PDB file of C-alpha atoms in Angstrom:
ATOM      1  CA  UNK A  15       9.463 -23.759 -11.151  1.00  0.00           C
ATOM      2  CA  UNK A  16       8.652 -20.001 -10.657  1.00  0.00           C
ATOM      3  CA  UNK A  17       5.333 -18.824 -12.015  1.00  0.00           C
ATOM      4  CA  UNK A  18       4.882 -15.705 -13.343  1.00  0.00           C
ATOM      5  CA  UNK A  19       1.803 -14.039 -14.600  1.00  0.00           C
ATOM      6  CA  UNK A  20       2.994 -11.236 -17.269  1.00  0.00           C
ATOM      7  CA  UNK A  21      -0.451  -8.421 -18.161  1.00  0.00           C
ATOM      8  CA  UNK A  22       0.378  -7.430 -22.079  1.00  0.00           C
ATOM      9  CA  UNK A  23       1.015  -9.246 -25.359  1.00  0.00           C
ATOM     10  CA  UNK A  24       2.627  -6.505 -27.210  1.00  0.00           C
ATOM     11  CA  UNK A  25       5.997  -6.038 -27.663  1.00  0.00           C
ATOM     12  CA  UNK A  26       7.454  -5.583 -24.076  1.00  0.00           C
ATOM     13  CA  UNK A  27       5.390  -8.116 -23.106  1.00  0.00           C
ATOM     14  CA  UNK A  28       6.966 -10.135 -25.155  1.00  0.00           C
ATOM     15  CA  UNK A  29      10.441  -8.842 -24.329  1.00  0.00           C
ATOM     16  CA  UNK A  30       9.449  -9.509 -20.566  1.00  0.00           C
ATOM     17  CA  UNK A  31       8.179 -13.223 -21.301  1.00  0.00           C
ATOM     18  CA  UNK A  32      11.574 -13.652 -23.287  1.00  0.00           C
ATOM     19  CA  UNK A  33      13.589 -12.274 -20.110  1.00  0.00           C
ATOM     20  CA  UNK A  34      11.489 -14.430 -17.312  1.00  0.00           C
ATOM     21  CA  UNK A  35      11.733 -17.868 -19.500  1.00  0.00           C
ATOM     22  CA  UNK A  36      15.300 -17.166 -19.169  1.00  0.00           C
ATOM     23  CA  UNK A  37      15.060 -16.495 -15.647  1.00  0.00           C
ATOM     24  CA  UNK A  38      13.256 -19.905 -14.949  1.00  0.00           C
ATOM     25  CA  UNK A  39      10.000 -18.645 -14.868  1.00  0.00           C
ATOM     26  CA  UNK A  40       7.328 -20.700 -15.918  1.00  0.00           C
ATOM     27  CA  UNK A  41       4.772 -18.054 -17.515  1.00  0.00           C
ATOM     28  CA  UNK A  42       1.087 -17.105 -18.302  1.00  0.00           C
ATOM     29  CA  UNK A  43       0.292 -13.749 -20.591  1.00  0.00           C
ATOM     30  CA  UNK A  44      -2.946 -12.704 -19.987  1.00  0.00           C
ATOM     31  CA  UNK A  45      -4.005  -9.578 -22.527  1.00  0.00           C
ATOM     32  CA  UNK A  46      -7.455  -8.660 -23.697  1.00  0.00           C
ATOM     33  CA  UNK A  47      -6.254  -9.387 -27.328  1.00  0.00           C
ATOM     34  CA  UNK A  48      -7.301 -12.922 -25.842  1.00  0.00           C
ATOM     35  CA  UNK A  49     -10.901 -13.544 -24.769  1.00  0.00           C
ATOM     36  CA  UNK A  50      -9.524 -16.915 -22.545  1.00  0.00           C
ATOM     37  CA  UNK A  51      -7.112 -14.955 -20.825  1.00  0.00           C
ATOM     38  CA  UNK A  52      -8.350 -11.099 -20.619  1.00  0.00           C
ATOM     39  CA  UNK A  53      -6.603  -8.880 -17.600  1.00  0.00           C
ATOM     40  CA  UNK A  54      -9.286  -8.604 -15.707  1.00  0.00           C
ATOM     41  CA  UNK A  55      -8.539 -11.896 -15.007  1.00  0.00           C
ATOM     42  CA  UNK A  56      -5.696 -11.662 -13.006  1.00  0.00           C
ATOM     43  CA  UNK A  57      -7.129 -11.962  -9.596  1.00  0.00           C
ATOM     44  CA  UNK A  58      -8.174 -15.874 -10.471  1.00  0.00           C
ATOM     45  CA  UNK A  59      -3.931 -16.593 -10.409  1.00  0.00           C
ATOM     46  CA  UNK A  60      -3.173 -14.676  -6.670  1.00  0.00           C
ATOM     47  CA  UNK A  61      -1.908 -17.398  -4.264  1.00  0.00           C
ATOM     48  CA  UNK A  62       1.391 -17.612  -2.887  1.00  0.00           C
ATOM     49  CA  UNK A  63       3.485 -19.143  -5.593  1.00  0.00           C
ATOM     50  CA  UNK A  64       2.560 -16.682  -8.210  1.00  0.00           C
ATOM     51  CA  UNK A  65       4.210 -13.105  -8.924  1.00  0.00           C
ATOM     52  CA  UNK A  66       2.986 -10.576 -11.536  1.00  0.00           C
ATOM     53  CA  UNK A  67       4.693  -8.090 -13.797  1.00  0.00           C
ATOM     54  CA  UNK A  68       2.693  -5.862 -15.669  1.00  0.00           C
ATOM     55  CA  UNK A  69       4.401  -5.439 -19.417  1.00  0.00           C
ATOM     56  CA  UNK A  70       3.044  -1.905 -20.681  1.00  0.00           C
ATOM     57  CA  UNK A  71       5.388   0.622 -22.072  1.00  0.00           C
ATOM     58  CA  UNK A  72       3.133   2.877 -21.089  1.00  0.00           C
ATOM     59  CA  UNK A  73       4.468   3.838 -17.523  1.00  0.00           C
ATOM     60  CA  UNK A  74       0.751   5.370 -16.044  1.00  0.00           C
ATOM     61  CA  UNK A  75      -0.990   2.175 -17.200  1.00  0.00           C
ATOM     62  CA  UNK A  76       1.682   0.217 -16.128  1.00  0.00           C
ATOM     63  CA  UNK A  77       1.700   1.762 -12.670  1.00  0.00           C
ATOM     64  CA  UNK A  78      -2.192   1.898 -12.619  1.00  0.00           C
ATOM     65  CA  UNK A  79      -2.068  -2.006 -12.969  1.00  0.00           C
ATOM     66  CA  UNK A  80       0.740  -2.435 -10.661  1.00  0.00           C
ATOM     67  CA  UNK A  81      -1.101  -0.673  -7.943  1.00  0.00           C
ATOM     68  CA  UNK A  82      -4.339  -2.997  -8.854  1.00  0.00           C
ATOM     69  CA  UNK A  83      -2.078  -5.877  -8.534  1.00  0.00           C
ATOM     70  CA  UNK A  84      -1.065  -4.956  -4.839  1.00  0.00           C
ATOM     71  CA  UNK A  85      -4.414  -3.645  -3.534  1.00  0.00           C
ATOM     72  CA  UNK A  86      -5.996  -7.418  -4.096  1.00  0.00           C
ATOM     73  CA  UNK A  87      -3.197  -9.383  -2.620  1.00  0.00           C
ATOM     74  CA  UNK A  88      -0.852  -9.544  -5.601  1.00  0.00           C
ATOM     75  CA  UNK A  89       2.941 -10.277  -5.166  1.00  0.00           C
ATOM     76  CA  UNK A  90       4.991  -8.147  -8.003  1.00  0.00           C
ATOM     77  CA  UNK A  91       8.108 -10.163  -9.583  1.00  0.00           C
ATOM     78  CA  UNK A  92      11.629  -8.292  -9.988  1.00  0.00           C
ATOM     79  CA  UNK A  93      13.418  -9.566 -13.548  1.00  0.00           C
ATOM     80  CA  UNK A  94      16.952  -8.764 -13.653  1.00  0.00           C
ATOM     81  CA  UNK A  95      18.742 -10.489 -16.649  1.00  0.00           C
ATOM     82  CA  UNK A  96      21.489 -12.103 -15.528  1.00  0.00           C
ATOM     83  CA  UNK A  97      23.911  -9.883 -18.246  1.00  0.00           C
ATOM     84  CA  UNK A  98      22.538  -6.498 -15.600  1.00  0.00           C
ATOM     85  CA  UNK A  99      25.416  -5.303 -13.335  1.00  0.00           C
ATOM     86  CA  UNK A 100      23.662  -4.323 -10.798  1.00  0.00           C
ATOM     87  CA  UNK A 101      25.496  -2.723  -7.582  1.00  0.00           C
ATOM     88  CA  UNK A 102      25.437  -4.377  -4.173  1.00  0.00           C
ATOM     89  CA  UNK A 103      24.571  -0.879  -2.677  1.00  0.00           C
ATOM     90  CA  UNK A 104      21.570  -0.504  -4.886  1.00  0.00           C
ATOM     91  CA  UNK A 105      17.994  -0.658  -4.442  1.00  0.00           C
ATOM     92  CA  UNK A 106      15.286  -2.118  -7.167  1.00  0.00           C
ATOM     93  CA  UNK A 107      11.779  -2.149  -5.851  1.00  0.00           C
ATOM     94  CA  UNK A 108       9.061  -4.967  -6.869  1.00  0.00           C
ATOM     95  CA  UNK A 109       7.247  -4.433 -10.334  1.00  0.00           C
ATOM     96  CA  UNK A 110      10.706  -3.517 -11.784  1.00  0.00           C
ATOM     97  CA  UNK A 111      12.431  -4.963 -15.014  1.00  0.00           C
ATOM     98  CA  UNK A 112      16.003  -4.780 -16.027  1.00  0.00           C
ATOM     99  CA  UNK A 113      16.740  -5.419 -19.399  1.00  0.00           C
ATOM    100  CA  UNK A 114      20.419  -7.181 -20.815  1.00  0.00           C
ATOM    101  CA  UNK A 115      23.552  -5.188 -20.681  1.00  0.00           C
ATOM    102  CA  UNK A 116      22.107  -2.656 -18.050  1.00  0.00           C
ATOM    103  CA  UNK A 117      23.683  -0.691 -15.342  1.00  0.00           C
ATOM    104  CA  UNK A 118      22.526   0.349 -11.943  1.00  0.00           C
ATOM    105  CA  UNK A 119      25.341   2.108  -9.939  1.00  0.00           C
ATOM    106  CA  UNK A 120      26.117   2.673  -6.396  1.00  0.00           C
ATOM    107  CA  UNK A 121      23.305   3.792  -4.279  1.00  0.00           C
ATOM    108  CA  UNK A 122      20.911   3.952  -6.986  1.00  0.00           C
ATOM    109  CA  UNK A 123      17.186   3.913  -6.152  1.00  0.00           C
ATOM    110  CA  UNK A 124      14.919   2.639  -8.172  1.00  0.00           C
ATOM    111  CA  UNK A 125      11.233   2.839  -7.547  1.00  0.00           C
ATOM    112  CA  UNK A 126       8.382   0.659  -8.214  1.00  0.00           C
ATOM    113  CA  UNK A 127       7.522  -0.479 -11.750  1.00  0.00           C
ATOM    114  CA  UNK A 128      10.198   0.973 -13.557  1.00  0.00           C
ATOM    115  CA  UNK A 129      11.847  -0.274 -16.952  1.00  0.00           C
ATOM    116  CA  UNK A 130      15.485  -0.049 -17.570  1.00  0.00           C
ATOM    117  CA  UNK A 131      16.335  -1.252 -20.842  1.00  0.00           C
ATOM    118  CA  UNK A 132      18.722  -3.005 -22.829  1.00  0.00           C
ATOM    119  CA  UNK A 133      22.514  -1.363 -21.922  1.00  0.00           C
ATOM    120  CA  UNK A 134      20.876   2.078 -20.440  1.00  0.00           C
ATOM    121  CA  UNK A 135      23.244   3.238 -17.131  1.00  0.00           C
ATOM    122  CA  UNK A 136      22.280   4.776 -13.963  1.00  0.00           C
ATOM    123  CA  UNK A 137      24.833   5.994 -12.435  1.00  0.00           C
ATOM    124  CA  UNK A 138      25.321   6.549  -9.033  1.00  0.00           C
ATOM    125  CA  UNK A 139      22.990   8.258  -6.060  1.00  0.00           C
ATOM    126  CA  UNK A 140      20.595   8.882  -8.390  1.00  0.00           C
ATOM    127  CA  UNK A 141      16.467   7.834  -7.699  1.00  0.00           C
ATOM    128  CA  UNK A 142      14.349   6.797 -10.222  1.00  0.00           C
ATOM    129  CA  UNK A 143      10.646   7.069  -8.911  1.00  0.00           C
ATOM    130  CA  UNK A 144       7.877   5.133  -9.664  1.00  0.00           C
ATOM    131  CA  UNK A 145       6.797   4.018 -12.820  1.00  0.00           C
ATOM    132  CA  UNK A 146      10.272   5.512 -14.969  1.00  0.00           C
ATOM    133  CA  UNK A 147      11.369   3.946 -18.169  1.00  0.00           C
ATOM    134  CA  UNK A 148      14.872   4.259 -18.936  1.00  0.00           C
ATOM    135  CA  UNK A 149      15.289   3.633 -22.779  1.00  0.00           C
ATOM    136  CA  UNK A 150      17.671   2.076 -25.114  1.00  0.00           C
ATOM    137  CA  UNK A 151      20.862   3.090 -24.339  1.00  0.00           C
ATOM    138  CA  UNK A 152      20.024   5.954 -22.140  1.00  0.00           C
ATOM    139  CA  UNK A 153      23.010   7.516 -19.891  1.00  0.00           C
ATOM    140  CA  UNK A 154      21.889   8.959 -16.591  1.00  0.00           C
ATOM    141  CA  UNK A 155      24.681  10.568 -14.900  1.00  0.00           C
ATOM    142  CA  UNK A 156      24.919  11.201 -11.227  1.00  0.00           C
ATOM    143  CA  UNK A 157      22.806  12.862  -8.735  1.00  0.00           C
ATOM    144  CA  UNK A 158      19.770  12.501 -10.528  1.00  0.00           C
ATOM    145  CA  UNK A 159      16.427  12.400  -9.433  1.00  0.00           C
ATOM    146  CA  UNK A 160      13.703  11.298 -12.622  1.00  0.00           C
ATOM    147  CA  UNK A 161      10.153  12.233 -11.518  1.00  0.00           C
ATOM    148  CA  UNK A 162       7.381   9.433 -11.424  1.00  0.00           C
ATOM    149  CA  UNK A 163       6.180   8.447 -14.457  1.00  0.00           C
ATOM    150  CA  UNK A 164       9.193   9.868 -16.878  1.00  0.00           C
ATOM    151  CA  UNK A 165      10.633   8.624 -19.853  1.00  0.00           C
ATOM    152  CA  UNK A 166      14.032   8.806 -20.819  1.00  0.00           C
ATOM    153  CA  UNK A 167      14.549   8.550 -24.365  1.00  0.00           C
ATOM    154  CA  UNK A 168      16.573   6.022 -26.040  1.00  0.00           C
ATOM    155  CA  UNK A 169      20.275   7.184 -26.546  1.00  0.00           C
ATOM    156  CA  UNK A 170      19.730  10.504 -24.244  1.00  0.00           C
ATOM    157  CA  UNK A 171      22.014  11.254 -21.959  1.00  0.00           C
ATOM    158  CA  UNK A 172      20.674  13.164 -18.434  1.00  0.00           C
ATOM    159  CA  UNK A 173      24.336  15.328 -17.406  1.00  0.00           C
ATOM    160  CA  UNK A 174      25.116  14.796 -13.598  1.00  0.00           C
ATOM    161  CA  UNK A 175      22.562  17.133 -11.594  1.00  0.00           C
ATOM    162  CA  UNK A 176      20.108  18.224 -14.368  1.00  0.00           C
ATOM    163  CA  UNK A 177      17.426  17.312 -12.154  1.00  0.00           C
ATOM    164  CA  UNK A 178      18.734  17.523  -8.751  1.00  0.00           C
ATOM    165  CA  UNK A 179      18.295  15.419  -5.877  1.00  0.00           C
TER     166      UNK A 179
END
């Protein structure tokens, strides 16, 4: 079995625990809600079996830990749930999580650490850089390009271009 090491007890982490079970992941939270198993932590489960996913929603602290991660060694997981269409022609970078009922189009990029959640779309050529969270529902039309660290809200929809390539 898979081990996974998930940093956060709230909510996403949760959500992410929920998602890598179903994956086959076997799985330890570690959160500094819990004095046996604080973050700073983290470095005591590197070896080659083990992959992390940090589990913030919020995308700088998220990225700040993924980058922590990978400076001491750290592999970063990839979760795709298995209800995800995601294209043959696209790209998903390490750190990333892709919630049920998502989309990822043709030639979509996304970077490092980002968070596309439950039945959001990409749609094609666009590039999500580091550290984005798609929301709930979210619609981003074509020939996008989302800047590091953005947040599209739940149920927005980005028109084709608005922030061009």
């Amino acid at each position: 079995m898979k081990r996974l090491v998930i940093l956060g007890a709230g909510g996403y982490g949760r959500t992410v625990a929920d998602v890598a079970h179903q994956l086959g992941y076997s799985t330890i939270i570690l959160d500094d809600a819990n004095p046996a198993h604080p973050l700073s932590s983290f470095q005591s489960y590197i070896n080659p079996t083990t992959s992390f996913i940090p589990a913030f929603g919020n995308n700088t602290f998220r990225l700040e830990w993924i980058n922590r991660i990978e400076e001491n060694g750290g592999q970063l997981a990839k979760l795709i749930h298995s209800t995800a269409y995601i294209s043959p022609t696209a790209t998903i970078s390490p750190g990333c999580v892709i919630l049920p009922h998502a989309i990822i189009n043709t030639d979509v990029v996304v970077g490092k650490g980002c968070i596309i959640n439950l039945g959001a779309i990409v749609d094609h050529g666009c590039i999500l850089e580091e550290g984005v969270h798609i929301c709930l529902g979210a619609i981003v039309k074509g020939e996008n390009r989302i800047e590091r660290l953005s947040k599209i809200e739940a149920g927005e929809v980005v028109e084709r271009g608005q922030y061009p390539l």
